[in-house]
Amino acid sequence: DKSIEEKRNIDLLTDSYEKSLTIMKESFITEVLWGALPEDKIIDGLESYNIAINRLSCKNVTVFEADYASDLVYNITREFIPVSIKKIIEEHFEGRCEYLVYIGTSLIIAITSWSHTSPIKEIMSISNEICSSCKKVIGIETTAGVGRVYESLSDIHKSFKEGRKAL
C-alpha cells in the first residue's frame, strides 16, 4: 500500500532526516549538558553529528548570560542578541581550541576542548575578552561562568553545572 511505500522510500526518509538533524543535534547537546548520556553514547553522538570536541584531552563548559535589562546602545533586535554573542564567542575561541557554541533558552554555552592540561587561566582570559567584545560590539553586558576542566566526556555536565553556578 502507498503509506507503507512512503515509509520505506529512502529519498523521503533522507529528506525527513536532514530536516530533523538540527533538532536532533540540539537534543543530543542538551542531554550531554544535563548528564543524561554515558560516555560511549556521547562519543557516538559526537561522531554522528560531526562535533569535534573529543580529540583533545581537557574539556570545559563556559556559560554566558546576557543582561537583557541593560539599555541597548546599538539598534539590534533582542532575538538577534544570542546569535551575535554566539558569533563573538566563536571568533574568540577560533584557533585556540576545539569548540561548540550552543544557544540555549536563556544561556549561550561554549563547550571547549584543549590540548594542554591547565587551560583554565586561558579560558578565563578569553571569557573576559568575550564579555568586553559583547559590550563593545552589541552594547550589552554579558557575564561568563567558567566550569572546571575535565578529561572525561561524561563529566561535561559537571563543568556545565559549575559554569551555571559561577554566574
Short mmCIF file of N, CA and C in Angstrom, two decimals:
data_model
loop_
_atom_site.label_atom_id
_atom_site.label_comp_id
_atom_site.label_asym_id
_atom_site.label_seq_id
_atom_site.Cartn_x
_atom_site.Cartn_y
_atom_site.Cartn_z
N ASP A 1 0.83 -1.19 0.00
CA ASP A 1 0.00 0.00 0.00
C ASP A 1 0.87 1.24 0.00
N LYS A 2 0.29 2.38 -0.42
CA LYS A 2 1.04 3.62 -0.63
C LYS A 2 1.69 4.13 0.66
N SER A 3 1.02 4.03 1.78
CA SER A 3 1.53 4.50 3.06
C SER A 3 2.81 3.76 3.45
N ILE A 4 2.81 2.47 3.25
CA ILE A 4 4.00 1.66 3.58
C ILE A 4 5.15 2.00 2.64
N GLU A 5 4.86 2.20 1.36
CA GLU A 5 5.91 2.56 0.39
C GLU A 5 6.56 3.89 0.77
N GLU A 6 5.76 4.87 1.19
CA GLU A 6 6.30 6.17 1.60
C GLU A 6 7.21 6.05 2.81
N LYS A 7 6.85 5.17 3.74
CA LYS A 7 7.66 4.97 4.94
C LYS A 7 8.97 4.26 4.64
N ARG A 8 9.03 3.58 3.51
CA ARG A 8 10.24 2.86 3.10
C ARG A 8 11.06 3.63 2.05
N ASN A 9 10.52 4.70 1.54
CA ASN A 9 11.17 5.47 0.48
C ASN A 9 12.42 6.17 1.03
N ILE A 10 13.56 5.77 0.54
CA ILE A 10 14.85 6.29 1.03
C ILE A 10 14.96 7.79 0.82
N ASP A 11 14.50 8.30 -0.31
CA ASP A 11 14.58 9.74 -0.57
C ASP A 11 13.75 10.53 0.44
N LEU A 12 12.55 10.07 0.72
CA LEU A 12 11.69 10.74 1.70
C LEU A 12 12.29 10.64 3.10
N LEU A 13 12.83 9.47 3.43
CA LEU A 13 13.46 9.29 4.74
C LEU A 13 14.68 10.19 4.88
N THR A 14 15.48 10.28 3.83
CA THR A 14 16.68 11.13 3.84
C THR A 14 16.28 12.59 4.03
N ASP A 15 15.27 13.02 3.29
CA ASP A 15 14.79 14.40 3.40
C ASP A 15 14.29 14.69 4.82
N SER A 16 13.52 13.79 5.37
CA SER A 16 12.99 13.95 6.72
C SER A 16 14.13 13.97 7.75
N TYR A 17 15.10 13.09 7.57
CA TYR A 17 16.27 13.04 8.47
C TYR A 17 17.03 14.36 8.44
N GLU A 18 17.29 14.87 7.24
CA GLU A 18 18.05 16.11 7.11
C GLU A 18 17.30 17.29 7.72
N LYS A 19 15.97 17.31 7.60
CA LYS A 19 15.17 18.37 8.21
C LYS A 19 15.19 18.27 9.74
N SER A 20 15.34 17.08 10.26
CA SER A 20 15.32 16.85 11.71
C SER A 20 16.70 16.95 12.35
N LEU A 21 17.75 16.98 11.54
CA LEU A 21 19.12 16.89 12.04
C LEU A 21 19.47 17.99 13.05
N THR A 22 19.10 19.22 12.79
CA THR A 22 19.42 20.32 13.70
C THR A 22 18.76 20.10 15.06
N ILE A 23 17.50 19.70 15.05
CA ILE A 23 16.78 19.46 16.30
C ILE A 23 17.38 18.27 17.04
N MET A 24 17.74 17.23 16.30
CA MET A 24 18.34 16.04 16.93
C MET A 24 19.69 16.41 17.55
N LYS A 25 20.49 17.22 16.86
CA LYS A 25 21.79 17.64 17.38
C LYS A 25 21.61 18.47 18.65
N GLU A 26 20.65 19.39 18.65
CA GLU A 26 20.40 20.20 19.83
C GLU A 26 19.92 19.35 21.01
N SER A 27 19.09 18.36 20.73
CA SER A 27 18.64 17.45 21.79
C SER A 27 19.81 16.67 22.37
N PHE A 28 20.69 16.22 21.49
CA PHE A 28 21.89 15.49 21.92
C PHE A 28 22.74 16.36 22.84
N ILE A 29 23.00 17.60 22.42
CA ILE A 29 23.83 18.51 23.22
C ILE A 29 23.18 18.75 24.59
N THR A 30 21.87 18.94 24.60
CA THR A 30 21.15 19.14 25.85
C THR A 30 21.32 17.94 26.77
N GLU A 31 21.20 16.75 26.23
CA GLU A 31 21.37 15.53 27.04
C GLU A 31 22.78 15.42 27.59
N VAL A 32 23.78 15.80 26.79
CA VAL A 32 25.17 15.78 27.26
C VAL A 32 25.34 16.76 28.42
N LEU A 33 24.83 17.98 28.24
CA LEU A 33 24.98 19.02 29.27
C LEU A 33 24.29 18.66 30.58
N TRP A 34 23.22 17.92 30.51
CA TRP A 34 22.48 17.55 31.72
C TRP A 34 22.92 16.19 32.27
N GLY A 35 23.92 15.57 31.65
CA GLY A 35 24.47 14.33 32.20
C GLY A 35 23.59 13.12 31.97
N ALA A 36 22.81 13.13 30.90
CA ALA A 36 21.85 12.05 30.65
C ALA A 36 22.41 10.92 29.80
N LEU A 37 23.67 11.04 29.36
CA LEU A 37 24.23 10.02 28.46
C LEU A 37 25.54 9.46 29.00
N PRO A 38 25.75 8.16 28.83
CA PRO A 38 27.05 7.58 29.19
C PRO A 38 28.09 7.95 28.12
N GLU A 39 29.34 7.79 28.47
CA GLU A 39 30.44 8.21 27.60
C GLU A 39 30.36 7.59 26.20
N ASP A 40 30.04 6.30 26.09
CA ASP A 40 30.01 5.67 24.76
C ASP A 40 28.93 6.29 23.87
N LYS A 41 27.79 6.66 24.44
CA LYS A 41 26.73 7.32 23.67
C LYS A 41 27.15 8.74 23.27
N ILE A 42 27.90 9.40 24.15
CA ILE A 42 28.40 10.74 23.82
C ILE A 42 29.36 10.65 22.65
N ILE A 43 30.28 9.70 22.70
CA ILE A 43 31.24 9.52 21.61
C ILE A 43 30.52 9.22 20.30
N ASP A 44 29.53 8.34 20.34
CA ASP A 44 28.75 8.01 19.13
C ASP A 44 28.04 9.26 18.60
N GLY A 45 27.44 10.04 19.49
CA GLY A 45 26.73 11.24 19.08
C GLY A 45 27.65 12.30 18.49
N LEU A 46 28.81 12.50 19.10
CA LEU A 46 29.78 13.46 18.57
C LEU A 46 30.17 13.08 17.15
N GLU A 47 30.36 11.80 16.93
CA GLU A 47 30.71 11.30 15.60
C GLU A 47 29.53 11.47 14.63
N SER A 48 28.35 11.08 15.06
CA SER A 48 27.16 11.17 14.21
C SER A 48 26.85 12.60 13.78
N TYR A 49 27.02 13.54 14.71
CA TYR A 49 26.68 14.93 14.43
C TYR A 49 27.90 15.77 14.03
N ASN A 50 29.02 15.09 13.81
CA ASN A 50 30.24 15.74 13.33
C ASN A 50 30.66 16.90 14.25
N ILE A 51 30.70 16.62 15.54
CA ILE A 51 31.10 17.61 16.54
C ILE A 51 32.52 17.26 17.00
N ALA A 52 33.46 18.17 16.75
CA ALA A 52 34.87 17.89 17.02
C ALA A 52 35.32 18.48 18.36
N ILE A 53 34.90 17.86 19.45
CA ILE A 53 35.39 18.31 20.76
C ILE A 53 35.97 17.16 21.56
N ASN A 54 36.25 16.06 20.89
CA ASN A 54 36.70 14.87 21.60
C ASN A 54 38.17 14.55 21.40
N ARG A 55 38.81 15.14 20.42
CA ARG A 55 40.20 14.76 20.11
C ARG A 55 41.19 15.23 21.17
N LEU A 56 40.89 16.37 21.81
CA LEU A 56 41.83 16.93 22.79
C LEU A 56 41.42 16.52 24.20
N SER A 57 42.38 16.56 25.11
CA SER A 57 42.19 15.89 26.40
C SER A 57 41.37 16.63 27.45
N CYS A 58 41.36 17.94 27.46
CA CYS A 58 40.72 18.68 28.55
C CYS A 58 39.46 19.39 28.08
N LYS A 59 38.32 19.02 28.69
CA LYS A 59 37.04 19.58 28.30
C LYS A 59 36.54 20.58 29.34
N ASN A 60 35.86 21.61 28.85
CA ASN A 60 35.34 22.66 29.73
C ASN A 60 34.03 23.17 29.16
N VAL A 61 33.17 23.64 30.07
CA VAL A 61 31.96 24.34 29.66
C VAL A 61 32.00 25.73 30.29
N THR A 62 31.83 26.73 29.44
CA THR A 62 31.71 28.10 29.90
C THR A 62 30.34 28.60 29.47
N VAL A 63 29.65 29.21 30.42
CA VAL A 63 28.27 29.64 30.21
C VAL A 63 28.23 31.17 30.16
N PHE A 64 27.56 31.70 29.16
CA PHE A 64 27.44 33.15 29.00
C PHE A 64 25.98 33.55 29.16
N GLU A 65 25.79 34.66 29.89
CA GLU A 65 24.44 35.16 30.11
C GLU A 65 24.41 36.65 29.76
N ALA A 66 23.46 37.03 28.92
CA ALA A 66 23.31 38.43 28.53
C ALA A 66 22.34 39.12 29.46
N ASP A 67 22.63 40.37 29.76
CA ASP A 67 21.74 41.18 30.59
C ASP A 67 20.78 41.93 29.67
N TYR A 68 19.63 41.32 29.43
CA TYR A 68 18.66 41.91 28.52
C TYR A 68 18.02 43.17 29.09
N ALA A 69 18.19 43.40 30.38
CA ALA A 69 17.61 44.59 31.00
C ALA A 69 18.46 45.83 30.72
N SER A 70 19.72 45.63 30.35
CA SER A 70 20.58 46.78 30.09
C SER A 70 20.13 47.49 28.81
N ASP A 71 20.36 48.79 28.78
CA ASP A 71 19.97 49.58 27.61
C ASP A 71 20.81 49.19 26.41
N LEU A 72 20.14 48.96 25.30
CA LEU A 72 20.85 48.63 24.07
C LEU A 72 21.43 49.90 23.47
N VAL A 73 22.72 49.87 23.25
CA VAL A 73 23.39 51.02 22.67
C VAL A 73 23.18 51.03 21.16
N TYR A 74 23.18 49.85 20.57
CA TYR A 74 23.05 49.72 19.13
C TYR A 74 21.68 49.16 18.79
N ASN A 75 21.22 49.50 17.62
CA ASN A 75 19.89 49.08 17.20
C ASN A 75 19.93 47.62 16.74
N ILE A 76 19.79 46.72 17.69
CA ILE A 76 19.80 45.29 17.38
C ILE A 76 18.56 44.67 18.01
N THR A 77 17.89 43.85 17.26
CA THR A 77 16.68 43.20 17.75
C THR A 77 17.05 42.20 18.83
N ARG A 78 16.24 42.13 19.87
CA ARG A 78 16.50 41.24 21.00
C ARG A 78 16.72 39.79 20.57
N GLU A 79 15.99 39.34 19.57
CA GLU A 79 16.11 37.95 19.11
C GLU A 79 17.50 37.66 18.52
N PHE A 80 18.17 38.71 18.02
CA PHE A 80 19.48 38.52 17.40
C PHE A 80 20.63 38.58 18.39
N ILE A 81 20.37 39.01 19.61
CA ILE A 81 21.44 39.15 20.61
C ILE A 81 22.15 37.82 20.86
N PRO A 82 21.44 36.71 21.13
CA PRO A 82 22.17 35.44 21.35
C PRO A 82 23.00 35.00 20.14
N VAL A 83 22.49 35.27 18.94
CA VAL A 83 23.23 34.91 17.73
C VAL A 83 24.50 35.75 17.61
N SER A 84 24.40 37.03 17.94
CA SER A 84 25.57 37.91 17.91
C SER A 84 26.60 37.47 18.95
N ILE A 85 26.13 37.13 20.14
CA ILE A 85 27.05 36.66 21.19
C ILE A 85 27.71 35.35 20.76
N LYS A 86 26.94 34.44 20.17
CA LYS A 86 27.50 33.17 19.68
C LYS A 86 28.63 33.43 18.69
N LYS A 87 28.41 34.35 17.76
CA LYS A 87 29.43 34.67 16.76
C LYS A 87 30.69 35.24 17.43
N ILE A 88 30.51 36.11 18.41
CA ILE A 88 31.65 36.68 19.13
C ILE A 88 32.42 35.58 19.87
N ILE A 89 31.71 34.67 20.51
CA ILE A 89 32.35 33.56 21.23
C ILE A 89 33.16 32.71 20.26
N GLU A 90 32.56 32.37 19.13
CA GLU A 90 33.26 31.53 18.13
C GLU A 90 34.52 32.22 17.62
N GLU A 91 34.44 33.51 17.37
CA GLU A 91 35.61 34.26 16.89
C GLU A 91 36.75 34.22 17.91
N HIS A 92 36.42 34.29 19.20
CA HIS A 92 37.46 34.30 20.23
C HIS A 92 38.08 32.92 20.49
N PHE A 93 37.30 31.86 20.31
CA PHE A 93 37.85 30.52 20.52
C PHE A 93 38.53 29.95 19.27
N GLU A 94 38.22 30.51 18.11
CA GLU A 94 38.78 30.02 16.85
C GLU A 94 40.31 29.96 16.90
N GLY A 95 40.85 28.80 16.56
CA GLY A 95 42.31 28.61 16.51
C GLY A 95 42.96 28.36 17.86
N ARG A 96 42.20 28.46 18.94
CA ARG A 96 42.76 28.25 20.27
C ARG A 96 42.42 26.89 20.85
N CYS A 97 41.28 26.34 20.42
CA CYS A 97 40.80 25.08 20.96
C CYS A 97 39.73 24.52 20.02
N GLU A 98 39.29 23.31 20.31
CA GLU A 98 38.11 22.80 19.64
C GLU A 98 36.92 23.32 20.43
N TYR A 99 35.83 23.66 19.75
CA TYR A 99 34.71 24.24 20.49
C TYR A 99 33.38 23.96 19.78
N LEU A 100 32.35 24.05 20.57
CA LEU A 100 30.97 24.02 20.09
C LEU A 100 30.22 25.07 20.89
N VAL A 101 29.57 25.99 20.21
CA VAL A 101 28.80 27.02 20.90
C VAL A 101 27.33 26.73 20.63
N TYR A 102 26.56 26.71 21.70
CA TYR A 102 25.16 26.29 21.68
C TYR A 102 24.31 27.38 22.31
N ILE A 103 23.26 27.77 21.61
CA ILE A 103 22.34 28.77 22.17
C ILE A 103 21.21 28.03 22.86
N GLY A 104 21.16 28.18 24.19
CA GLY A 104 20.09 27.58 24.97
C GLY A 104 18.92 28.55 25.10
N THR A 105 17.99 28.21 25.94
CA THR A 105 16.81 29.05 26.14
C THR A 105 17.19 30.42 26.72
N SER A 106 18.07 30.42 27.71
CA SER A 106 18.44 31.69 28.34
C SER A 106 19.95 31.89 28.42
N LEU A 107 20.72 30.91 27.99
CA LEU A 107 22.18 30.97 28.08
C LEU A 107 22.81 30.64 26.74
N ILE A 108 24.03 31.14 26.54
CA ILE A 108 24.84 30.73 25.40
C ILE A 108 25.98 29.91 26.01
N ILE A 109 26.15 28.69 25.51
CA ILE A 109 27.04 27.73 26.15
C ILE A 109 28.17 27.36 25.20
N ALA A 110 29.40 27.45 25.69
CA ALA A 110 30.57 27.05 24.92
C ALA A 110 31.16 25.80 25.54
N ILE A 111 31.19 24.73 24.76
CA ILE A 111 31.86 23.50 25.18
C ILE A 111 33.20 23.52 24.45
N THR A 112 34.28 23.48 25.22
CA THR A 112 35.61 23.58 24.61
C THR A 112 36.46 22.37 24.97
N SER A 113 37.44 22.12 24.12
CA SER A 113 38.38 21.02 24.35
C SER A 113 39.78 21.54 24.05
N TRP A 114 40.70 21.27 24.97
CA TRP A 114 42.03 21.87 24.93
C TRP A 114 43.12 20.80 24.89
N SER A 115 44.24 21.14 24.28
CA SER A 115 45.35 20.19 24.19
C SER A 115 46.23 20.21 25.44
N HIS A 116 46.27 21.31 26.16
CA HIS A 116 47.11 21.38 27.36
C HIS A 116 46.26 21.14 28.61
N THR A 117 46.92 20.72 29.67
CA THR A 117 46.22 20.22 30.85
C THR A 117 45.71 21.30 31.80
N SER A 118 46.16 22.54 31.66
CA SER A 118 45.70 23.59 32.57
C SER A 118 45.24 24.82 31.80
N PRO A 119 44.14 24.71 31.06
CA PRO A 119 43.71 25.85 30.25
C PRO A 119 42.82 26.86 30.98
N ILE A 120 42.59 26.68 32.26
CA ILE A 120 41.59 27.48 32.97
C ILE A 120 41.90 28.98 32.94
N LYS A 121 43.16 29.37 33.10
CA LYS A 121 43.52 30.79 33.05
C LYS A 121 43.25 31.35 31.65
N GLU A 122 43.57 30.57 30.64
CA GLU A 122 43.33 31.00 29.26
C GLU A 122 41.82 31.12 29.00
N ILE A 123 41.05 30.17 29.50
CA ILE A 123 39.59 30.20 29.33
C ILE A 123 39.03 31.45 30.01
N MET A 124 39.50 31.75 31.20
CA MET A 124 39.01 32.92 31.92
C MET A 124 39.39 34.21 31.18
N SER A 125 40.59 34.26 30.66
CA SER A 125 41.04 35.43 29.91
C SER A 125 40.20 35.62 28.64
N ILE A 126 39.98 34.53 27.91
CA ILE A 126 39.18 34.59 26.70
C ILE A 126 37.74 35.00 27.04
N SER A 127 37.21 34.45 28.12
CA SER A 127 35.85 34.79 28.55
C SER A 127 35.72 36.28 28.86
N ASN A 128 36.73 36.85 29.50
CA ASN A 128 36.73 38.29 29.76
C ASN A 128 36.77 39.08 28.46
N GLU A 129 37.58 38.61 27.50
CA GLU A 129 37.64 39.25 26.18
C GLU A 129 36.27 39.20 25.51
N ILE A 130 35.60 38.06 25.62
CA ILE A 130 34.29 37.89 25.00
C ILE A 130 33.28 38.87 25.61
N CYS A 131 33.27 38.95 26.93
CA CYS A 131 32.34 39.87 27.60
C CYS A 131 32.61 41.32 27.20
N SER A 132 33.89 41.68 27.11
CA SER A 132 34.24 43.04 26.67
C SER A 132 33.81 43.28 25.23
N SER A 133 34.01 42.30 24.37
CA SER A 133 33.61 42.42 22.97
C SER A 133 32.09 42.55 22.83
N CYS A 134 31.35 41.82 23.64
CA CYS A 134 29.89 41.91 23.60
C CYS A 134 29.44 43.33 23.93
N LYS A 135 30.07 43.94 24.92
CA LYS A 135 29.74 45.31 25.30
C LYS A 135 30.10 46.27 24.17
N LYS A 136 31.28 46.07 23.59
CA LYS A 136 31.78 46.97 22.55
C LYS A 136 30.99 46.81 21.24
N VAL A 137 30.75 45.57 20.84
CA VAL A 137 30.16 45.30 19.53
C VAL A 137 28.64 45.46 19.52
N ILE A 138 27.96 44.90 20.52
CA ILE A 138 26.50 44.97 20.51
C ILE A 138 25.93 45.79 21.66
N GLY A 139 26.81 46.29 22.52
CA GLY A 139 26.38 47.20 23.58
C GLY A 139 25.59 46.55 24.69
N ILE A 140 25.89 45.29 24.99
CA ILE A 140 25.13 44.60 26.03
C ILE A 140 26.09 43.96 27.04
N GLU A 141 25.74 44.06 28.30
CA GLU A 141 26.53 43.43 29.36
C GLU A 141 26.35 41.93 29.27
N THR A 142 27.45 41.22 29.34
CA THR A 142 27.43 39.76 29.30
C THR A 142 28.31 39.24 30.43
N THR A 143 27.84 38.20 31.10
CA THR A 143 28.58 37.59 32.19
C THR A 143 28.96 36.17 31.79
N ALA A 144 30.15 35.74 32.21
CA ALA A 144 30.61 34.38 31.91
C ALA A 144 30.80 33.60 33.20
N GLY A 145 30.35 32.36 33.19
CA GLY A 145 30.59 31.43 34.29
C GLY A 145 31.43 30.29 33.76
N VAL A 146 32.59 30.10 34.33
CA VAL A 146 33.53 29.09 33.85
C VAL A 146 33.51 27.87 34.76
N GLY A 147 33.24 26.72 34.17
CA GLY A 147 33.28 25.47 34.92
C GLY A 147 34.69 24.91 34.96
N ARG A 148 34.89 23.88 35.77
CA ARG A 148 36.20 23.23 35.85
C ARG A 148 36.49 22.47 34.55
N VAL A 149 37.74 22.08 34.42
CA VAL A 149 38.18 21.29 33.27
C VAL A 149 38.17 19.82 33.65
N TYR A 150 37.64 18.99 32.75
CA TYR A 150 37.57 17.53 32.96
C TYR A 150 38.13 16.81 31.75
N GLU A 151 38.66 15.61 31.98
CA GLU A 151 39.16 14.80 30.88
C GLU A 151 38.08 13.96 30.23
N SER A 152 37.14 13.49 31.02
CA SER A 152 36.10 12.59 30.52
C SER A 152 34.91 13.35 29.94
N LEU A 153 34.44 12.89 28.80
CA LEU A 153 33.25 13.48 28.19
C LEU A 153 32.03 13.34 29.09
N SER A 154 31.98 12.28 29.84
CA SER A 154 30.82 12.06 30.71
C SER A 154 30.80 13.02 31.89
N ASP A 155 31.86 13.82 32.06
CA ASP A 155 31.90 14.82 33.13
C ASP A 155 31.57 16.24 32.64
N ILE A 156 31.26 16.38 31.36
CA ILE A 156 30.94 17.70 30.82
C ILE A 156 29.79 18.33 31.59
N HIS A 157 28.83 17.50 32.01
CA HIS A 157 27.68 18.05 32.74
C HIS A 157 28.10 18.69 34.06
N LYS A 158 29.17 18.18 34.67
CA LYS A 158 29.66 18.79 35.91
C LYS A 158 30.20 20.20 35.64
N SER A 159 30.96 20.33 34.55
CA SER A 159 31.50 21.62 34.18
C SER A 159 30.37 22.60 33.85
N PHE A 160 29.33 22.11 33.19
CA PHE A 160 28.17 22.93 32.87
C PHE A 160 27.48 23.41 34.15
N LYS A 161 27.30 22.52 35.10
CA LYS A 161 26.66 22.88 36.38
C LYS A 161 27.50 23.94 37.10
N GLU A 162 28.82 23.73 37.10
CA GLU A 162 29.72 24.68 37.76
C GLU A 162 29.71 26.05 37.07
N GLY A 163 29.66 26.03 35.74
CA GLY A 163 29.59 27.29 34.99
C GLY A 163 28.31 28.06 35.30
N ARG A 164 27.20 27.34 35.38
CA ARG A 164 25.92 27.99 35.74
C ARG A 164 25.98 28.57 37.14
N LYS A 165 26.56 27.80 38.05
CA LYS A 165 26.67 28.23 39.44
C LYS A 165 27.57 29.48 39.54
N ALA A 166 28.61 29.54 38.72
CA ALA A 166 29.55 30.67 38.75
C ALA A 166 28.92 31.97 38.27
N LEU A 167 27.82 31.86 37.52
CA LEU A 167 27.15 33.09 37.09
C LEU A 167 26.59 33.80 38.30
#
